[in-house]
Amino acid sequence: MAGEPMAVDYYIPLIIFMIMGAIVPIAALAAVKIIAPLKPSRKKRSTYEGGLCPVRDAKIQYSVQYYLFAIVFVIFDVEVLFLYPWIYVYANKALQQFMVFGMNNAVFEMLLFIVVLLVGLVYAVKKEALRWV
Amino acid sequence: MLKRKMLKNWGWPLRIASRGTEVTRLYPEVMMELPAAERGIHELDATTCIGCASCARICPNSCIEMVTYKYGSPLKNKKMQYPQIDYGRCMFCGLCVDECPAECLKMGKKVTMAGWEREDIVRGPDKLAVKKFTAKEAAELAAEAKRIAAEKAAAAAAKKKAAAKEGAPAEGAAKKVAKEGAENKPPKKAVAKEGENKEANAQEPKKEDAKPTEGGAS
Amino acid sequence: MDGIIEAISSFASQEPAIYYLIIGIIGAVVLSAVVNIGAMYVIWLEVKLLGDFSARYGPNRVGGRWGLLQIVADAIKLFTKEDSIPASADKPVYVWAPIVASMATMLVAAAIPFGALYFNGKYYPLVVANMDISAFYVEAALSLLVIAAFMAGYSSNNKYSLLGAFRGIARMISYEVPMGVCVISVAIMAHSLNLAEIAQNQTLWYAFAQPLGFGIFIVALITDLGRIPFDQSEAEEEIICGYTTEYGGIRWGLILFQEYNNMLLGSILLTLLFLGGWAGPIIPVPGLSIISPLIWMFMKVVIVLWFLIWTRSALLRLRIDQVTDLGWKVLLPLSIVNLAWAVVVGSYFA
Amino acid sequence: MTTASDVLSAVQSAFPGAVLESRVESDRRLWATIDSNSIVDVCKHLSEKLNFDHYSGAAGVDWIARKEMEVVEIMASHGAHQVVAMLKSKTPRENPSVKSLANLFWNANWYEREIWEMFGINFEGHPGLYPLLLGDELVGVWPWRKDFKGYPDLTTGQRAVERPTSEGYTEYFIPPTPAEIEAGTVPKEKPKYPSFREREEKEIKSDSEMIMHMGPQHAMLPGPFLLDILIEGERVHKAFLDMGYIHKGIEKIMENRTWLQGLTYTDRMCYVASLSNNECYCGAIEKILGLEVPLRAQYIRVILEELSRIQSHLIGTGEFMTLIAGVGYAPWNFMIIDRESIISLIESVTGARLTHTFVRFGGVRNDLPEGFSDKCRSALKYIESRTKEYIELFEQDPIYHMRMENVGVLSPDRAKRVGISGPPLRATGVAYDMRKEDPILVYPDLDFKVVTGTRGDSADRIDVRLREILESIHIIEQCLDRIPAGPIKTETKVPKKIPAGEAYYRVEDPRGEMGMYVISDGGDKPYRVKVRGPVYATLQTLPPLLEGVYIADAVAIAGSMDGCPSEADR
C-alpha cells in the first residue's frame, strides 16, 4: 500500500470522519425541524417519572462510594496503558538484552508489573472500594 | 462449569425457533378458531322474540335498549320491540342470553365489530337478527294481523250493536282497536327506508353464506 | 490494475496530506452510508431473529414477506415525530449527546478494516486510517459512546436517566481494563497493534489460540455494547429506558442508531481480533476471487451478530453490582492469566 | 380440634359480658358481637392464647336503619385450627369511632385506613389515618356510607376547574356554587393532614438521597400503583406505596346491582383469577341460601378453577421473567404458548377467554362440551412436561440463582405476622392453603399436597408456583376420572331476593386467600359485599421488604409477589 507517510497524516481522515459524524445527526435534526409538527406544551416538556410529577429534581450529590469506584478505574486503566508500550519492547528482539530466571527481561518486567497490579486489586477489593453503591 | 450449566438456556431459543410460529396470528388473514360455546356478538331470532325486555333488565351495564323493528311478528303485541345492543359497553357476560325466556337470543362466534363511527358498534335488531321474516312472510303476517284486527273490529262492532245502550265506552274501545291497527305500520322513518331495507334483507343471508370467515368461525 | 495501484501508492508517498484528505472525504461519505444502512439491517436482523426465537413472525408486512423495509418505515416515523426537549434539561448537553454518539461511531469506523480485497496474491485491507495502533485506538473509541450516554443521562434531569448514566459509566469502567488486557494479549501474539496486520497474522485463529481471552473479550464487548445480560444502563423494567428516557423522536432514534452501529463495529472488531478477520479460502472464480475476503468477513460478522442476538433471548439480566463484581473480581484476574498464557504461547511460537 | 363453640366458650369465660351476641354457624365459623371497649383485648387474647395468628382483614358496614356502624374483624389461624371468627364491634353512626388493632396486628393498618376513608369510622390509636385508595379531595364525603349521594363528577368537568400548582402539575378544584356560598356551606377546605407526597418528602435526610417513582406508569408494574423508593446511590432506604389509581368501587357498585348482575363484577376485579372470584361470590350466596350444589357442577367448578390457577401461575411466572430478563427472553414466550392452550380449554367451556361469568348460584352456566376430557388430558400432559422443564431450567441457571436467591427473604414468622397468603406465604414453609384449611366443593375428596418452599425468597416463590401447577394438574386428572353425570344446576329455582343473612366464604385464589363477606337484607340486591383479596395483603407487605435492597432487587421482589393492583383496588 502506501509508503511511510508522516504519522500525523493518518489522523486527517479521523478529523473528517468526526465532522461527518456531526453533520449526519445535525442534518437529521434540521430535516425534523422542517418535516415534523411542533406544538410544544408545558405538559409535553415536563420530566417523565412514572406518570407523576417528580419529587424534587435529579440534580443530587451522587453517592461518594461511586467516585471511589471511578478512581480505582483510573488507576487501573493507567496501569494497563503502560502495557501497550511494553508490547513494543516485547516484539522488538533488540530491546531484550538479558535473561532473568529463565525469562527474558521484557517478560520478567511485565510479570513484576502485573503482580504489583494484582496486589493493588486485592487491596482495593479488601478495602471494599469496589463495593457497588 | 458455568458454561456447561448455561447450555440449556442457550438451547431454549433454538428450540422455539425450530417450532414455527405459534404466538403471533396474522390477524385479518388468519382468524382464530373459536369453540362452539364462544360468547361473541349476539344473534337474535326475530321470529320468536317476544319483546319481553328481560335481556334489557338483566344487563349489568344497561347496554341493551328495546327499539321497534319492522320485521317483528305483527301477530303479537303491537308495540313489539327488539333489543338493540351497544357494543361499546357490552361486556359479553351472557346474562341476557341466560335470561331470555324464548331462547331467541344467542351469542355467536362473530367477534369482530370495529367501526369507524360510534354508531357502527351500536347494533340494532336489523343487524343482530340472524333469522327474520322475509318480506313475503312479513306481508302475509301483516295481512293476517289485519284480518284478525278486522275480525276483532267486526266482533267489537257486533258487541257494540248488541250493547247499544252503553254506546260511548264501547265505541271508544273500537276506536282504540282501529288506532292500534294503524300503529302497527312501521314508523315513518322506517317506511322511507323500506326499499333499501328490503334489498339489504334479500342480500344479507347470501352475503353471510359467502363469507363465513368474517366472524372467525372458520 | 497494477498501474493504478502503483500510481496511487506513489501519489500517497509524495503528497500524503492530500492523499489522506481525499481518502478521508471519500471514506467518510461511503462509510457513513455503509455504517448507517448496516445499522438499519442489524436492527432488522435483531427484530427478525428475536421473533424467530420467541415463536413470532417479526416484521412481515412492509417490504414483502420478510419485512425488509420495516426499518425504513420506522425511520420515516421517527422523522415525522415531534421534537420535544424537556423543560428542565440542560439544553446544550442534551442536544449534543446524540451528536457526540454519532461522532464516536464514525471515529471507530475510520480505523476499522471492513474487509479486504484479494488481488494478485495480496490482500488490500479496506481501511481509511490504517494506523499502527488501530487496535488500541478502536478499543478506546468504542467506549466513547458511554460518554455520550452519560451526557444524555446527566443532562436530562430525570432520575431514571441519572441512574442509567451512572450505571453505564460503572459498566464501562469495570470492563475497560479486562478488554484492554485482552487486546494486549492478542497484540502480543500478532506482534502488532495494527488491526489489519492482526487479522492477517492469524495462522491459527486467536479464538483457538487463546480461548480464555476470546471469552473475556466477548463478555466485555457485550458489556460495552450494553446488551443483555449487561444492559443495566437501560434496563427497561428497572429504570424505564435508562439514559434515553427523556429522548424522543429523532433524537432517540439517533442514539439507538449509534448503539446498533457500534454493535456492527464491535462484531467486526471481534472478527478481526479473534476469528481471523477476512481469512478464508479464496473462491477460484475470476470475479469473486477479488471480493472473496469480503464475503468471508461478512459471513463471520453475521454469525457474530447472530450470536449476540441469540444471547439476548437466552439469558437473564444481571444486577449492576454483580456486573461490576464480575468485571473486577473475575474477568480482570482471568484476563491477566490470559495475558501470561499469551506471553508463554507467543514466545513458544516465536 | 378446636371448634367454633370451643372458641366462643373460651372467650366468654375469659371476658365475661364482653360477648354481646353470638352465633355459631358451623364448626368453622363463629359470629360474635363484642363490646367495642374490649375488642382489642379479645383479639389479643385470641391471637395469644387461642392460636388466632392470622388477622385476615376487617370490613365496615353501615347499618343506616339501625343508626349504627359495624366493624367486622376477621380472625383465623395459620393451620392450628379451622375456625374463622368474625368479631363485630358496633359504634353509633354519629361520630363513629372504634379502637384500632393496628398496634396489635401489623397488617390491620391498611384495612382500617380503608374503612376510615370509605365509612368515616375513626380508629383510636391508629398510627396514621391517611387516605389510601381515594384522592385527598374525596376524604370527608365517606362514599361507602348508605346515604352517600355522589360527588361532583370531575370527568364531565361541569364544575371542576383546572389550576396549576406551584409544583407544576394540574390540580382540579371545584368552585362553590353561588347557592352554596349564600347558604354558607362552602365545601371543605383542604384536609389538615399531610399528603402522601409531603409525608414521603419528609423522609429525605441527606443531599445524596432521592425519591424515585416506580409507578404508576412503570414497566415493572403489572398495573398502576405508586411505589416510591427513597434511594441513595442504588440502595433502597425506604419504600412507600400508594394505591387507588384504578379504584373501581366494585363493592359499592355491587350494592346497586342485583345479585346476579353483581357476579359480572367479580370477574373484573382480577381477570386472571376470575373463576375463583366467581366461585367466592357464588359460594357466599349459596351459603346464605343453604343451597346444595349438584356434584357434577362441583367437579366442573373445581376443574375450571384449577385450570385457571395453572394459567394464572404461568402468566405470573412468565411476566416475572420478563422483569429480570427483558421481553426478548425466550421461555416467556413458551409460557404464553402453554397458557394459550389452557385458555382455549377454558374458553371451550365458558365461552370467554378471561372474564368468564361462569359460576352460577347453585351450579354452573354450561356443561362440559363433548370430548373435553380427552382434550384436557392431552393438554395437561403437555403442560406437565413443560412445567418440569421450566423447573429444571431455573434450577440450573446460574444467573437466575444470582438474581433470585436470598432476595426478598420472608421468614415464616414474619410472613404470618404481615398477613400475606398464597404462594408467597407457602414459599416460607407455612402450609396454609384454603383448599385444605377451609375446604369447599369436592376438595376434601381429592388427593393433593400443599406445596411449600423452604427459604421464602424470590426463587422459592417462583418455584412454589411452578410446582403448584403440577399439583393442579394432578387434581384435574382426578376430577376427570371421577366426574359423575347429572344436573349442572340445582333443581330449586334461585329466588330473585336472597333471604336476610350473612356469610363469609373463602377460596384459594391463585394469588392467595380470597374471602367475600356478603350481607343480605332480604332484598334483590346485596346489602354489602366486602372483598378480602389476597393482593391487598401482598402489596402491603411490599414496602418493608424493599428496605435495604438494590433497585434491581426491588423489581425482582415486587415481580415475584405476583401482585395485581386491579384486585387490590377493586
mmCIF file with all atom_site columns, C-alpha atoms in Angstrom, chain B residues 84-208:
data_model
loop_
_atom_site.group_PDB
_atom_site.id
_atom_site.type_symbol
_atom_site.label_atom_id
_atom_site.label_alt_id
_atom_site.label_comp_id
_atom_site.label_asym_id
_atom_site.label_entity_id
_atom_site.label_seq_id
_atom_site.pdbx_PDB_ins_code
_atom_site.Cartn_x
_atom_site.Cartn_y
_atom_site.Cartn_z
_atom_site.occupancy
_atom_site.B_iso_or_equiv
_atom_site.pdbx_formal_charge
_atom_site.auth_seq_id
_atom_site.auth_comp_id
_atom_site.auth_asym_id
_atom_site.auth_atom_id
_atom_site.pdbx_PDB_model_num
ATOM 1   C CA . GLN B 1 84  ? -80.522  -3.124  20.326 1.00 0.00 ? 84  GLN B CA 1
ATOM 2   C CA . ILE B 1 85  ? -77.078  -3.638  21.830 1.00 0.00 ? 85  ILE B CA 1
ATOM 3   C CA . ASP B 1 86  ? -74.403  -1.028  22.319 1.00 0.00 ? 86  ASP B CA 1
ATOM 4   C CA . TYR B 1 87  ? -71.185  -2.985  21.913 1.00 0.00 ? 87  TYR B CA 1
ATOM 5   C CA . GLY B 1 88  ? -69.215  -0.076  23.207 1.00 0.00 ? 88  GLY B CA 1
ATOM 6   C CA . ARG B 1 89  ? -70.483  -1.044  26.630 1.00 0.00 ? 89  ARG B CA 1
ATOM 7   C CA . CYS B 1 90  ? -71.323  -4.735  26.268 1.00 0.00 ? 90  CYS B CA 1
ATOM 8   C CA . MET B 1 91  ? -69.000  -6.942  28.290 1.00 0.00 ? 91  MET B CA 1
ATOM 9   C CA . PHE B 1 92  ? -70.205  -10.256 26.872 1.00 0.00 ? 92  PHE B CA 1
ATOM 10  C CA . CYS B 1 93  ? -71.194  -11.669 30.222 1.00 0.00 ? 93  CYS B CA 1
ATOM 11  C CA . GLY B 1 94  ? -74.028  -13.623 28.629 1.00 0.00 ? 94  GLY B CA 1
ATOM 12  C CA . LEU B 1 95  ? -76.594  -12.886 31.342 1.00 0.00 ? 95  LEU B CA 1
ATOM 13  C CA . CYS B 1 96  ? -79.068  -11.640 28.714 1.00 0.00 ? 96  CYS B CA 1
ATOM 14  C CA . VAL B 1 97  ? -78.843  -14.951 26.907 1.00 0.00 ? 97  VAL B CA 1
ATOM 15  C CA . ASP B 1 98  ? -79.433  -16.885 30.114 1.00 0.00 ? 98  ASP B CA 1
ATOM 16  C CA . GLU B 1 99  ? -82.433  -14.767 30.986 1.00 0.00 ? 99  GLU B CA 1
ATOM 17  C CA . CYS B 1 100 ? -84.187  -14.948 27.608 1.00 0.00 ? 100 CYS B CA 1
ATOM 18  C CA . PRO B 1 101 ? -87.421  -16.885 28.169 1.00 0.00 ? 101 PRO B CA 1
ATOM 19  C CA . ALA B 1 102 ? -87.997  -17.543 24.469 1.00 0.00 ? 102 ALA B CA 1
ATOM 20  C CA . GLU B 1 103 ? -84.403  -18.627 23.946 1.00 0.00 ? 103 GLU B CA 1
ATOM 21  C CA . CYS B 1 104 ? -84.248  -16.411 20.919 1.00 0.00 ? 104 CYS B CA 1
ATOM 22  C CA . LEU B 1 105 ? -81.097  -14.535 21.896 1.00 0.00 ? 105 LEU B CA 1
ATOM 23  C CA . LYS B 1 106 ? -77.860  -16.438 21.468 1.00 0.00 ? 106 LYS B CA 1
ATOM 24  C CA . MET B 1 107 ? -74.227  -15.499 21.348 1.00 0.00 ? 107 MET B CA 1
ATOM 25  C CA . GLY B 1 108 ? -72.466  -16.360 18.154 1.00 0.00 ? 108 GLY B CA 1
ATOM 26  C CA . LYS B 1 109 ? -68.929  -16.852 17.040 1.00 0.00 ? 109 LYS B CA 1
ATOM 27  C CA . LYS B 1 110 ? -68.527  -13.448 15.444 1.00 0.00 ? 110 LYS B CA 1
ATOM 28  C CA . VAL B 1 111 ? -66.199  -11.304 17.463 1.00 0.00 ? 111 VAL B CA 1
ATOM 29  C CA . THR B 1 112 ? -65.053  -8.523  15.159 1.00 0.00 ? 112 THR B CA 1
ATOM 30  C CA . MET B 1 113 ? -67.013  -5.347  15.494 1.00 0.00 ? 113 MET B CA 1
ATOM 31  C CA . ALA B 1 114 ? -64.707  -2.486  14.674 1.00 0.00 ? 114 ALA B CA 1
ATOM 32  C CA . GLY B 1 115 ? -66.354  0.516   13.110 1.00 0.00 ? 115 GLY B CA 1
ATOM 33  C CA . TRP B 1 116 ? -65.433  3.974   12.015 1.00 0.00 ? 116 TRP B CA 1
ATOM 34  C CA . GLU B 1 117 ? -68.211  5.707   13.894 1.00 0.00 ? 117 GLU B CA 1
ATOM 35  C CA . ARG B 1 118 ? -69.553  5.251   17.348 1.00 0.00 ? 118 ARG B CA 1
ATOM 36  C CA . GLU B 1 119 ? -72.904  4.350   15.810 1.00 0.00 ? 119 GLU B CA 1
ATOM 37  C CA . ASP B 1 120 ? -71.313  1.434   13.976 1.00 0.00 ? 120 ASP B CA 1
ATOM 38  C CA . ILE B 1 121 ? -70.896  -0.533  17.149 1.00 0.00 ? 121 ILE B CA 1
ATOM 39  C CA . VAL B 1 122 ? -74.447  0.027   18.277 1.00 0.00 ? 122 VAL B CA 1
ATOM 40  C CA . ARG B 1 123 ? -76.233  -2.833  16.616 1.00 0.00 ? 123 ARG B CA 1
ATOM 41  C CA . GLY B 1 124 ? -79.941  -2.749  16.199 1.00 0.00 ? 124 GLY B CA 1
ATOM 42  C CA . PRO B 1 125 ? -82.156  -5.788  15.715 1.00 0.00 ? 125 PRO B CA 1
ATOM 43  C CA . ASP B 1 126 ? -81.699  -5.378  11.987 1.00 0.00 ? 126 ASP B CA 1
ATOM 44  C CA . LYS B 1 127 ? -78.048  -6.322  12.315 1.00 0.00 ? 127 LYS B CA 1
ATOM 45  C CA . LEU B 1 128 ? -78.404  -8.721  15.201 1.00 0.00 ? 128 LEU B CA 1
ATOM 46  C CA . ALA B 1 129 ? -81.128  -10.836 13.699 1.00 0.00 ? 129 ALA B CA 1
ATOM 47  C CA . VAL B 1 130 ? -79.892  -13.949 12.013 1.00 0.00 ? 130 VAL B CA 1
ATOM 48  C CA . LYS B 1 131 ? -83.352  -15.294 11.472 1.00 0.00 ? 131 LYS B CA 1
ATOM 49  C CA . LYS B 1 132 ? -86.108  -12.954 10.495 1.00 0.00 ? 132 LYS B CA 1
ATOM 50  C CA . PHE B 1 133 ? -89.290  -12.945 8.484  1.00 0.00 ? 133 PHE B CA 1
ATOM 51  C CA . THR B 1 134 ? -88.777  -12.493 4.790  1.00 0.00 ? 134 THR B CA 1
ATOM 52  C CA . ALA B 1 135 ? -90.660  -9.632  3.206  1.00 0.00 ? 135 ALA B CA 1
ATOM 53  C CA . LYS B 1 136 ? -93.215  -12.085 1.887  1.00 0.00 ? 136 LYS B CA 1
ATOM 54  C CA . GLU B 1 137 ? -93.796  -13.734 5.236  1.00 0.00 ? 137 GLU B CA 1
ATOM 55  C CA . ALA B 1 138 ? -93.994  -10.347 6.858  1.00 0.00 ? 138 ALA B CA 1
ATOM 56  C CA . ALA B 1 139 ? -96.547  -9.237  4.333  1.00 0.00 ? 139 ALA B CA 1
ATOM 57  C CA . GLU B 1 140 ? -98.553  -12.387 4.935  1.00 0.00 ? 140 GLU B CA 1
ATOM 58  C CA . LEU B 1 141 ? -98.356  -11.932 8.650  1.00 0.00 ? 141 LEU B CA 1
ATOM 59  C CA . ALA B 1 142 ? -99.372  -8.313  8.271  1.00 0.00 ? 142 ALA B CA 1
ATOM 60  C CA . ALA B 1 143 ? -102.324 -9.395  6.207  1.00 0.00 ? 143 ALA B CA 1
ATOM 61  C CA . GLU B 1 144 ? -103.129 -11.980 8.880  1.00 0.00 ? 144 GLU B CA 1
ATOM 62  C CA . ALA B 1 145 ? -102.869 -9.301  11.512 1.00 0.00 ? 145 ALA B CA 1
ATOM 63  C CA . LYS B 1 146 ? -105.123 -7.040  9.523  1.00 0.00 ? 146 LYS B CA 1
ATOM 64  C CA . ARG B 1 147 ? -107.585 -9.839  9.150  1.00 0.00 ? 147 ARG B CA 1
ATOM 65  C CA . ILE B 1 148 ? -107.527 -10.534 12.854 1.00 0.00 ? 148 ILE B CA 1
ATOM 66  C CA . ALA B 1 149 ? -107.842 -6.867  13.586 1.00 0.00 ? 149 ALA B CA 1
ATOM 67  C CA . ALA B 1 150 ? -110.715 -6.626  11.196 1.00 0.00 ? 150 ALA B CA 1
ATOM 68  C CA . GLU B 1 151 ? -112.347 -9.644  12.813 1.00 0.00 ? 151 GLU B CA 1
ATOM 69  C CA . LYS B 1 152 ? -111.831 -8.119  16.182 1.00 0.00 ? 152 LYS B CA 1
ATOM 70  C CA . ALA B 1 153 ? -113.210 -4.848  14.964 1.00 0.00 ? 153 ALA B CA 1
ATOM 71  C CA . ALA B 1 154 ? -116.169 -6.678  13.498 1.00 0.00 ? 154 ALA B CA 1
ATOM 72  C CA . ALA B 1 155 ? -116.655 -8.538  16.741 1.00 0.00 ? 155 ALA B CA 1
ATOM 73  C CA . ALA B 1 156 ? -116.393 -5.325  18.631 1.00 0.00 ? 156 ALA B CA 1
ATOM 74  C CA . ALA B 1 157 ? -118.837 -3.716  16.266 1.00 0.00 ? 157 ALA B CA 1
ATOM 75  C CA . ALA B 1 158 ? -121.183 -6.606  16.778 1.00 0.00 ? 158 ALA B CA 1
ATOM 76  C CA . LYS B 1 159 ? -120.721 -6.258  20.500 1.00 0.00 ? 159 LYS B CA 1
ATOM 77  C CA . LYS B 1 160 ? -121.347 -2.580  20.201 1.00 0.00 ? 160 LYS B CA 1
ATOM 78  C CA . LYS B 1 161 ? -124.531 -3.237  18.363 1.00 0.00 ? 161 LYS B CA 1
ATOM 79  C CA . ALA B 1 162 ? -125.559 -5.776  20.945 1.00 0.00 ? 162 ALA B CA 1
ATOM 80  C CA . ALA B 1 163 ? -124.842 -3.433  23.780 1.00 0.00 ? 163 ALA B CA 1
ATOM 81  C CA . ALA B 1 164 ? -126.076 -0.255  22.179 1.00 0.00 ? 164 ALA B CA 1
ATOM 82  C CA . LYS B 1 165 ? -127.036 1.183   25.494 1.00 0.00 ? 165 LYS B CA 1
ATOM 83  C CA . GLU B 1 166 ? -123.506 1.596   26.725 1.00 0.00 ? 166 GLU B CA 1
ATOM 84  C CA . GLY B 1 167 ? -122.520 3.144   23.414 1.00 0.00 ? 167 GLY B CA 1
ATOM 85  C CA . ALA B 1 168 ? -119.873 5.603   24.425 1.00 0.00 ? 168 ALA B CA 1
ATOM 86  C CA . PRO B 1 169 ? -117.303 3.339   26.164 1.00 0.00 ? 169 PRO B CA 1
ATOM 87  C CA . ALA B 1 170 ? -117.678 0.558   23.619 1.00 0.00 ? 170 ALA B CA 1
ATOM 88  C CA . GLU B 1 171 ? -117.160 2.989   20.797 1.00 0.00 ? 171 GLU B CA 1
ATOM 89  C CA . GLY B 1 172 ? -114.025 4.164   22.473 1.00 0.00 ? 172 GLY B CA 1
ATOM 90  C CA . ALA B 1 173 ? -112.758 0.624   22.636 1.00 0.00 ? 173 ALA B CA 1
ATOM 91  C CA . ALA B 1 174 ? -113.416 0.048   18.982 1.00 0.00 ? 174 ALA B CA 1
ATOM 92  C CA . LYS B 1 175 ? -111.644 3.263   18.109 1.00 0.00 ? 175 LYS B CA 1
ATOM 93  C CA . LYS B 1 176 ? -108.719 2.144   20.129 1.00 0.00 ? 176 LYS B CA 1
ATOM 94  C CA . VAL B 1 177 ? -108.535 -1.127  18.254 1.00 0.00 ? 177 VAL B CA 1
ATOM 95  C CA . ALA B 1 178 ? -108.642 0.661   14.943 1.00 0.00 ? 178 ALA B CA 1
ATOM 96  C CA . LYS B 1 179 ? -105.974 3.073   16.023 1.00 0.00 ? 179 LYS B CA 1
ATOM 97  C CA . GLU B 1 180 ? -103.728 0.286   17.126 1.00 0.00 ? 180 GLU B CA 1
ATOM 98  C CA . GLY B 1 181 ? -104.192 -1.367  13.795 1.00 0.00 ? 181 GLY B CA 1
ATOM 99  C CA . ALA B 1 182 ? -102.902 1.776   12.145 1.00 0.00 ? 182 ALA B CA 1
ATOM 100 C CA . GLU B 1 183 ? -99.973  1.980   14.507 1.00 0.00 ? 183 GLU B CA 1
ATOM 101 C CA . ASN B 1 184 ? -98.998  -1.453  13.537 1.00 0.00 ? 184 ASN B CA 1
ATOM 102 C CA . LYS B 1 185 ? -97.379  0.007   10.451 1.00 0.00 ? 185 LYS B CA 1
ATOM 103 C CA . PRO B 1 186 ? -93.733  0.767   10.851 1.00 0.00 ? 186 PRO B CA 1
ATOM 104 C CA . PRO B 1 187 ? -92.772  4.302   11.857 1.00 0.00 ? 187 PRO B CA 1
ATOM 105 C CA . LYS B 1 188 ? -92.337  6.883   9.162  1.00 0.00 ? 188 LYS B CA 1
ATOM 106 C CA . LYS B 1 189 ? -88.592  6.777   9.050  1.00 0.00 ? 189 LYS B CA 1
ATOM 107 C CA . ALA B 1 190 ? -88.621  3.078   8.545  1.00 0.00 ? 190 ALA B CA 1
ATOM 108 C CA . VAL B 1 191 ? -91.145  3.446   5.761  1.00 0.00 ? 191 VAL B CA 1
ATOM 109 C CA . ALA B 1 192 ? -88.829  5.784   3.964  1.00 0.00 ? 192 ALA B CA 1
ATOM 110 C CA . LYS B 1 193 ? -86.061  3.264   4.116  1.00 0.00 ? 193 LYS B CA 1
ATOM 111 C CA . GLU B 1 194 ? -88.258  0.354   3.374  1.00 0.00 ? 194 GLU B CA 1
ATOM 112 C CA . GLY B 1 195 ? -86.989  -0.079  -0.145 1.00 0.00 ? 195 GLY B CA 1
ATOM 113 C CA . GLU B 1 196 ? -83.396  -0.195  0.929  1.00 0.00 ? 196 GLU B CA 1
ATOM 114 C CA . ASN B 1 197 ? -84.094  -2.491  3.773  1.00 0.00 ? 197 ASN B CA 1
ATOM 115 C CA . LYS B 1 198 ? -85.872  -4.949  1.562  1.00 0.00 ? 198 LYS B CA 1
ATOM 116 C CA . GLU B 1 199 ? -82.888  -5.122  -0.692 1.00 0.00 ? 199 GLU B CA 1
ATOM 117 C CA . ALA B 1 200 ? -80.494  -5.456  2.167  1.00 0.00 ? 200 ALA B CA 1
ATOM 118 C CA . ASN B 1 201 ? -82.719  -8.073  3.629  1.00 0.00 ? 201 ASN B CA 1
ATOM 119 C CA . ALA B 1 202 ? -82.684  -10.097 0.459  1.00 0.00 ? 202 ALA B CA 1
ATOM 120 C CA . GLN B 1 203 ? -78.937  -9.861  0.104  1.00 0.00 ? 203 GLN B CA 1
ATOM 121 C CA . GLU B 1 204 ? -77.839  -10.333 3.627  1.00 0.00 ? 204 GLU B CA 1
ATOM 122 C CA . PRO B 1 205 ? -78.271  -14.058 4.111  1.00 0.00 ? 205 PRO B CA 1
ATOM 123 C CA . LYS B 1 206 ? -76.405  -14.698 0.871  1.00 0.00 ? 206 LYS B CA 1
ATOM 124 C CA . LYS B 1 207 ? -73.594  -12.472 1.978  1.00 0.00 ? 207 LYS B CA 1
ATOM 125 C CA . GLU B 1 208 ? -73.181  -14.389 5.170  1.00 0.00 ? 208 GLU B CA 1
#
